[in-house]
PDB file of C-alpha atoms in Angstrom:
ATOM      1  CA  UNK A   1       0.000   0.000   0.000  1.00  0.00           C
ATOM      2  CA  UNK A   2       2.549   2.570   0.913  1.00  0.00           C
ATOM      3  CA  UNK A   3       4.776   1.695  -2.393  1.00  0.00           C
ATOM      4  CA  UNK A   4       1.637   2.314  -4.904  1.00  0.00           C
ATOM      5  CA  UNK A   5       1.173   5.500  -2.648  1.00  0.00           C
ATOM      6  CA  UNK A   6       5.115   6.549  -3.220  1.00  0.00           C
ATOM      7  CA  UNK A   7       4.088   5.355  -6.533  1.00  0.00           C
ATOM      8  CA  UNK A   8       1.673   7.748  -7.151  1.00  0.00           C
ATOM      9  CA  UNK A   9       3.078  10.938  -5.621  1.00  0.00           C
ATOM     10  CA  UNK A  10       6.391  10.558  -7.422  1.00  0.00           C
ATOM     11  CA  UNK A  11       5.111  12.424 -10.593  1.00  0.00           C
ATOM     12  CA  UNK A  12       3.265  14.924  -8.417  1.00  0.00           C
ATOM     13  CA  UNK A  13       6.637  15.632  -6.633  1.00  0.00           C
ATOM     14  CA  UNK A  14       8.422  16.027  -9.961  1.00  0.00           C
ATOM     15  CA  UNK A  15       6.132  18.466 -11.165  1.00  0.00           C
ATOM     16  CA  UNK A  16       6.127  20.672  -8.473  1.00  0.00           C
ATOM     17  CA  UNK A  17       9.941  20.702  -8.454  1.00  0.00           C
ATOM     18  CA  UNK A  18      10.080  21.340 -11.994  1.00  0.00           C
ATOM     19  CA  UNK A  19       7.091  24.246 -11.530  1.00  0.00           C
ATOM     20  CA  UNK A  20       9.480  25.786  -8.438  1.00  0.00           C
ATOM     21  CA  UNK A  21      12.583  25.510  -9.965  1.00  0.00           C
ATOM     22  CA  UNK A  22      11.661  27.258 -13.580  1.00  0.00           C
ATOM     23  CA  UNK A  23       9.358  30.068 -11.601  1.00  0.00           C
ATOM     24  CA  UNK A  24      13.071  30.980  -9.727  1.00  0.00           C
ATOM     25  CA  UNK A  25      14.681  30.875 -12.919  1.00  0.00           C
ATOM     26  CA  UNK A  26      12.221  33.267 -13.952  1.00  0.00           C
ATOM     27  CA  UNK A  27      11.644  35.611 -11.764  1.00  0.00           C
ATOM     28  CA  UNK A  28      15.759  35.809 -11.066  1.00  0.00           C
ATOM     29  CA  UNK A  29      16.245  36.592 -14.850  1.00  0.00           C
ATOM     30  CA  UNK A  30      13.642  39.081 -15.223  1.00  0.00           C
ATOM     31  CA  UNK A  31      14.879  40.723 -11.997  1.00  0.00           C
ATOM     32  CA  UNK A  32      18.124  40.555 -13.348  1.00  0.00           C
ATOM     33  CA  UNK A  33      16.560  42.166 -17.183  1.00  0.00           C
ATOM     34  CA  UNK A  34      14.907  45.084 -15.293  1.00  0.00           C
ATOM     35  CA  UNK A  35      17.791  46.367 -13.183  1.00  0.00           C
ATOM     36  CA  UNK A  36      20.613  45.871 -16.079  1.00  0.00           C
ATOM     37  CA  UNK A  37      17.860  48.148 -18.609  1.00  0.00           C
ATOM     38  CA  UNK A  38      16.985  50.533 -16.003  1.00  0.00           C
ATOM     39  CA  UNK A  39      19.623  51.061 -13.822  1.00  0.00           C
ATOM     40  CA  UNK A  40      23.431  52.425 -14.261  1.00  0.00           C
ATOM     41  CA  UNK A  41      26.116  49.856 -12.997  1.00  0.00           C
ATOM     42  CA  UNK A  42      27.141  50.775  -8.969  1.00  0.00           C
ATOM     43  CA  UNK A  43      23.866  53.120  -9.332  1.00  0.00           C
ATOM     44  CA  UNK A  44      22.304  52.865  -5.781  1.00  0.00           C
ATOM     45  CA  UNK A  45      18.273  53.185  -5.565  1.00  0.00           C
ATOM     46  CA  UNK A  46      16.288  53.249  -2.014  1.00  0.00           C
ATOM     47  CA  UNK A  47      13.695  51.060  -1.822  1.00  0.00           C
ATOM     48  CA  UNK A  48      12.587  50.970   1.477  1.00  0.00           C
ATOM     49  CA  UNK A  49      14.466  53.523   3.162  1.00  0.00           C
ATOM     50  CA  UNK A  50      18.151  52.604   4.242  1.00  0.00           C
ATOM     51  CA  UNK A  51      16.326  48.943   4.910  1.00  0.00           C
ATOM     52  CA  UNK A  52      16.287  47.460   1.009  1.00  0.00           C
ATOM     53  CA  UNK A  53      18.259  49.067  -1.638  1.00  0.00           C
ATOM     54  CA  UNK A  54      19.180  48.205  -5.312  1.00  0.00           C
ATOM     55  CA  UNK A  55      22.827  48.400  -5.938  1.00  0.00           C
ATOM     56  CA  UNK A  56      23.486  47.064  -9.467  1.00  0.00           C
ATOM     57  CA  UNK A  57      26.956  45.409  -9.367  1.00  0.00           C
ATOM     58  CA  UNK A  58      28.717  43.012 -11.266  1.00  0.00           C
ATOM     59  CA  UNK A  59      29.727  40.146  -9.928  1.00  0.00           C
ATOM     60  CA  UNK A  60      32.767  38.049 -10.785  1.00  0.00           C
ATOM     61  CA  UNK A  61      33.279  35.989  -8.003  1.00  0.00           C
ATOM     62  CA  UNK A  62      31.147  33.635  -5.693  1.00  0.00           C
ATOM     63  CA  UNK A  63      29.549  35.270  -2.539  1.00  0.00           C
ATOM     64  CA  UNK A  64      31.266  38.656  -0.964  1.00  0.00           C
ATOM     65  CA  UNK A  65      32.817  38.611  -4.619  1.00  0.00           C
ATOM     66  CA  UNK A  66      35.438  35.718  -3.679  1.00  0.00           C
ATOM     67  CA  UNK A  67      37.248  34.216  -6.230  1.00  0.00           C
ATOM     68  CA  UNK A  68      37.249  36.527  -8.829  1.00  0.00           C
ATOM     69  CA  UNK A  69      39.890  35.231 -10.674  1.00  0.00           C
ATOM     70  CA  UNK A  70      38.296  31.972 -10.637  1.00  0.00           C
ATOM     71  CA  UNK A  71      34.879  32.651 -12.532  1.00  0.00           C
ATOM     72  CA  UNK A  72      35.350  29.516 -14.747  1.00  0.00           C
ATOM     73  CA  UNK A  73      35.610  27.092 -11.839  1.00  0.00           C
ATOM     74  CA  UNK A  74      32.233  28.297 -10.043  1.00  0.00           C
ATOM     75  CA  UNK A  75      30.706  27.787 -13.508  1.00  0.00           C
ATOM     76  CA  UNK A  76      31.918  24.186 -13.929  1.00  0.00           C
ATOM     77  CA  UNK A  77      30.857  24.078  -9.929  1.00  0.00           C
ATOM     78  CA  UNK A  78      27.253  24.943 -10.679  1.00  0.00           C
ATOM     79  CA  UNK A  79      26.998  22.877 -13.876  1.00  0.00           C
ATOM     80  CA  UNK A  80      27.763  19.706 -11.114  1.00  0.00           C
ATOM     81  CA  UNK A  81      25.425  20.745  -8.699  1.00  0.00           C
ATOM     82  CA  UNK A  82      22.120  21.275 -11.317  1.00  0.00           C
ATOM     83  CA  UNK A  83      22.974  17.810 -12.594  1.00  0.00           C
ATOM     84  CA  UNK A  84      23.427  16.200  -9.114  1.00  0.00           C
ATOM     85  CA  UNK A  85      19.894  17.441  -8.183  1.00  0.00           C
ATOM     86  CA  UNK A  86      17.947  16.830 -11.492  1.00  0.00           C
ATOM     87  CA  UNK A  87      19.945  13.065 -10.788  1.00  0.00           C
ATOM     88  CA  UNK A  88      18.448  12.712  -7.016  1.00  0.00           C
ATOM     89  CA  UNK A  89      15.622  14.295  -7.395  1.00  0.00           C
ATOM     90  CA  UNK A  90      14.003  10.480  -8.528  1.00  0.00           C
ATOM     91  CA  UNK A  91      14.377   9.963  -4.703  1.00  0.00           C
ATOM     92  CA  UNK A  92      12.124  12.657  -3.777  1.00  0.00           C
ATOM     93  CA  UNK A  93       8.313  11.733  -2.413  1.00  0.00           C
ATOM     94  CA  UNK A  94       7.878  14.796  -0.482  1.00  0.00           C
ATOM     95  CA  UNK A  95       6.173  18.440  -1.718  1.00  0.00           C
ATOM     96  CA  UNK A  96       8.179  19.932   1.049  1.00  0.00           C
ATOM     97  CA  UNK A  97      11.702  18.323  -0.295  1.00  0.00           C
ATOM     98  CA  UNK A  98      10.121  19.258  -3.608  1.00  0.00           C
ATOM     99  CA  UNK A  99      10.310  22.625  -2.817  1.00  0.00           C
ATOM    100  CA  UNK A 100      13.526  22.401  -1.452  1.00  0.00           C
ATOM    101  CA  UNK A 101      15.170  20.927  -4.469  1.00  0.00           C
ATOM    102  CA  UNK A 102      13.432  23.593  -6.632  1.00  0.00           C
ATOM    103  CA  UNK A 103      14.372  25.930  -5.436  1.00  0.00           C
ATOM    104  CA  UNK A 104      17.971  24.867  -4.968  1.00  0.00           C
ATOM    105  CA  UNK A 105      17.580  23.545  -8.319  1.00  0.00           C
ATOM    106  CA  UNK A 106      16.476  27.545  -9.653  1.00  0.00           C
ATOM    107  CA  UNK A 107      18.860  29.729  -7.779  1.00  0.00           C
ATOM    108  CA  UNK A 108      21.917  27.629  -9.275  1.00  0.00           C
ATOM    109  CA  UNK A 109      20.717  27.604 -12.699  1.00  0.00           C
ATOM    110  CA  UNK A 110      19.953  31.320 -12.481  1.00  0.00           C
ATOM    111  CA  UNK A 111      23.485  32.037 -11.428  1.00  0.00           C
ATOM    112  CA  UNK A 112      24.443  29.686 -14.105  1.00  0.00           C
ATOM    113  CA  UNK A 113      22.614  31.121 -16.807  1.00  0.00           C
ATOM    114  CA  UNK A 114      24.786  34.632 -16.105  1.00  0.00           C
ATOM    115  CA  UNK A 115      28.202  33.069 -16.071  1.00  0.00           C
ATOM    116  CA  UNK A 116      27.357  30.840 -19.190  1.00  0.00           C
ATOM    117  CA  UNK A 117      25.894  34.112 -21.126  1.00  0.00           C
ATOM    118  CA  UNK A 118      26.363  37.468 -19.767  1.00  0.00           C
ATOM    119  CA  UNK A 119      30.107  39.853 -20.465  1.00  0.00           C
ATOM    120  CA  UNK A 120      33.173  39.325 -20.928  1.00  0.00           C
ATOM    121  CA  UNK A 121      32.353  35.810 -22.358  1.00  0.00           C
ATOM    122  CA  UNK A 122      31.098  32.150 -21.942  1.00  0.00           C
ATOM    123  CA  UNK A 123      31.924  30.357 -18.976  1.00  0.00           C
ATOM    124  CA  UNK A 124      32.927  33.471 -17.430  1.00  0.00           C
ATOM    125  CA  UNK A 125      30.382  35.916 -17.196  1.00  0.00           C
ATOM    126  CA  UNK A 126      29.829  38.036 -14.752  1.00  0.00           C
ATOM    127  CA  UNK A 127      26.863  37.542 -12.328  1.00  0.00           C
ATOM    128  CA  UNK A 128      24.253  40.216 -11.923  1.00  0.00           C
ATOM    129  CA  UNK A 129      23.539  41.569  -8.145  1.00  0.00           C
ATOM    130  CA  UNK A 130      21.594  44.227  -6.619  1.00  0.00           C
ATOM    131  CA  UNK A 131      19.524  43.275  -3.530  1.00  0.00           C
ATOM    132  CA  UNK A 132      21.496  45.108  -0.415  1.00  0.00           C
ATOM    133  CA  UNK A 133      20.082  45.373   3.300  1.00  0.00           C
ATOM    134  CA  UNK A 134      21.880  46.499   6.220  1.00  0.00           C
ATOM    135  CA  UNK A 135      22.279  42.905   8.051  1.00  0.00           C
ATOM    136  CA  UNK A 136      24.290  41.562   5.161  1.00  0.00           C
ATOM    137  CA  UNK A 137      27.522  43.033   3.850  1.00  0.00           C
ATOM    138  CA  UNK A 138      27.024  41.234   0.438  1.00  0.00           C
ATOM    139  CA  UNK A 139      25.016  42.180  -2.221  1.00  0.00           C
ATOM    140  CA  UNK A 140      23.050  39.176  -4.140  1.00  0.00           C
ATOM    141  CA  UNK A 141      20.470  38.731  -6.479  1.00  0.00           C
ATOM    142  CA  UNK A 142      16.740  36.434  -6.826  1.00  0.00           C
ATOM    143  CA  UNK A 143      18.985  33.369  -7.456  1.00  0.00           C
ATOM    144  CA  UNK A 144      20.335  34.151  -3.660  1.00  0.00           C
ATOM    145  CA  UNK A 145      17.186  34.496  -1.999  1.00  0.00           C
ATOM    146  CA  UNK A 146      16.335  31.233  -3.594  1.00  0.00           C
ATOM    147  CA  UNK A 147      19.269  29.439  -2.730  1.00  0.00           C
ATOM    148  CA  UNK A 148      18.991  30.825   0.729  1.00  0.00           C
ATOM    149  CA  UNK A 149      15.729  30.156   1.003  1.00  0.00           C
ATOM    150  CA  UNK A 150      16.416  26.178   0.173  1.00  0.00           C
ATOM    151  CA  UNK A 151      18.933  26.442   2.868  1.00  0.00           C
ATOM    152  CA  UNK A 152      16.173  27.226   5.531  1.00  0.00           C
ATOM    153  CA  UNK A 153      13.745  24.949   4.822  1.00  0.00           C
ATOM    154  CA  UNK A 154      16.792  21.664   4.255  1.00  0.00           C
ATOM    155  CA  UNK A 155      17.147  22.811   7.958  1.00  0.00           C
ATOM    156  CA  UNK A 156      13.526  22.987   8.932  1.00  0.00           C
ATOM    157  CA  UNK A 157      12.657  19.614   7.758  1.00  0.00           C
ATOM    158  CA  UNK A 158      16.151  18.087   9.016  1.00  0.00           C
ATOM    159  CA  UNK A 159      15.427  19.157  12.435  1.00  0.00           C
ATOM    160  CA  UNK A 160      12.318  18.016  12.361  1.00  0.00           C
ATOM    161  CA  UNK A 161      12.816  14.967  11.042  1.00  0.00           C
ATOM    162  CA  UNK A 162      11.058  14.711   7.541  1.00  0.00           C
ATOM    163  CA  UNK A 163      12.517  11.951   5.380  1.00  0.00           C
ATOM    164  CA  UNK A 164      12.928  12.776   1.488  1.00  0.00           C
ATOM    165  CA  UNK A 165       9.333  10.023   1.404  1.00  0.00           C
ATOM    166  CA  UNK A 166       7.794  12.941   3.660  1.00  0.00           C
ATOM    167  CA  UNK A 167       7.275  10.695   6.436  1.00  0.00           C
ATOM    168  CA  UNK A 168       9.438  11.284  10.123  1.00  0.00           C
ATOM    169  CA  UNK A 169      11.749   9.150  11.615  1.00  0.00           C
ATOM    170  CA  UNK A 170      10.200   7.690  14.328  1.00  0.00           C
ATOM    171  CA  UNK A 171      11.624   5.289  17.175  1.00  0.00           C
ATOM    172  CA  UNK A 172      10.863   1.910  16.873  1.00  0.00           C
ATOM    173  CA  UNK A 173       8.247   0.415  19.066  1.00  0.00           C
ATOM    174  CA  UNK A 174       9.639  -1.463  22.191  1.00  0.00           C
ATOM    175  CA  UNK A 175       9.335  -5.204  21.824  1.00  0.00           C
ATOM    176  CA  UNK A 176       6.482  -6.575  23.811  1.00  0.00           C
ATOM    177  CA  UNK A 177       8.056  -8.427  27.248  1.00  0.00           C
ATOM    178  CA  UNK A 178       6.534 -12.237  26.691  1.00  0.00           C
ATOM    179  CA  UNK A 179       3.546 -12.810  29.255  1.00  0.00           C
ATOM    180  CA  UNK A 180       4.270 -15.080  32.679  1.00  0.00           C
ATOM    181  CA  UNK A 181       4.180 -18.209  33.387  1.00  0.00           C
ATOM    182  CA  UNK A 182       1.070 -19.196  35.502  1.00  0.00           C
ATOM    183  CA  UNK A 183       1.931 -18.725  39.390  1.00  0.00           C
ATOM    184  CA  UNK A 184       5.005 -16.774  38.151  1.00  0.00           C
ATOM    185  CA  UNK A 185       6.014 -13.605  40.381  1.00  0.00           C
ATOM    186  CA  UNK A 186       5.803 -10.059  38.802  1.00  0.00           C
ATOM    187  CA  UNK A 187       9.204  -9.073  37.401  1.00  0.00           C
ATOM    188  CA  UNK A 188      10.070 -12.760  37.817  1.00  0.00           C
ATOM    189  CA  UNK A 189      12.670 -14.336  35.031  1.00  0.00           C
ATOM    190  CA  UNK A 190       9.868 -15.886  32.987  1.00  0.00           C
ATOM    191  CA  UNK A 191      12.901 -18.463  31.686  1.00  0.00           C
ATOM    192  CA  UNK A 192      13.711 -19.422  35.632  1.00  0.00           C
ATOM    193  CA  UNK A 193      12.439 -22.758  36.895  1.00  0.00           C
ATOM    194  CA  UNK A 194       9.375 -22.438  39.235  1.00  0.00           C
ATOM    195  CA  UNK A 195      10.576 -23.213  42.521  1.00  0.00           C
ATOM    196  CA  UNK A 196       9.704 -26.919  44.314  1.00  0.00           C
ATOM    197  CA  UNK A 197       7.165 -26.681  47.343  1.00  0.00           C
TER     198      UNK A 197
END
């Protein structure tokens, strides 16, 4: 019974993963198309006060702009990583790991999509950023927030316990202790030999 139900949720699962993963993809790139048209690069635009800004930068590197000489290598990096998840994501029964993997699965191919296709060049393009608040000195992008948002819920559902099938790990039920022998004593060694009268 709970196979043809694992069964039947797989391609559910799939879909939804698929669904979150593209939507991220989408929403990061048009983000991305909106701020390169409309904005200058390093231009700085209040949002919500000090609290959100846009700060269009150019970004090289991985996060805090690391690595910038090494563009290549966190291309060849996120090429791995989409095509370990699209591989495990067959093990997935759960909507909530679903969502996890999507949007794991978006951010890095949203990231990916700059360094494979924006300036100088394939491979090493650099990424688009230009989400900045006050409790982060780095500035990131939609991909982020997705990626970061997987992050949060992988530790949500680790902690409590939710297996990629969706179900929680519980503790096995204690083995029942085998009934007395007739006349027996309570807490007596049911094994012992009854004593002679």
């Amino acid at each position: 019974m709970a196979d043809s139900r694992t069964q039947k949720a797989r391609p559910r699962v799939l879909i939804v993963l698929a669904v979150v993963a593209a939507a991220a993809i989408a929403i990061d790139q048009f983000t991305k198309f909106l701020v390169v048209s409309n904005l200058e690069l390093g231009e700085v635009v209040p949002v919500v006060g000090d609290l959100i800004q846009f700060r269009f930068v150019k970004n090289s590197g991985a996060a805090f702009s690391i690595g910038n000489a090494y563009t290549w290598i966190f291309s060849i990096l996120a090429a791995a990583v989409t095509v370990v998840i699209i591989w495990f994501a067959r093990r997935i029964r759960s909507i909530a790991w679903a969502w996890v993997f999507g949007l794991l699965l978006g951010g890095t191919i949203g990231n990916l999509i700059d360094r494979l296709f924006r300036e100088p060049g394939f491979g090493v393009g650099h990424v688009i950023d230009f989400l900045t608040i006050p409790l982060l000195p780095a500035i990131f992008n939609g991909a982020d927030v997705c990626i970061s948002g997987a992050m949060v819920l992988f530790l949500i559902l680790t902690l409590r316990g939710v297996g990629l099938d969706g179900t929680r790990g519980e503790k096995p039920a204690a083995a029942p202790e085998p009934e007395a022998a007739p006349g027996a004593q309570p807490g007596a060694d049911p094994l012992a030999e009854p004593e002679k009268s």
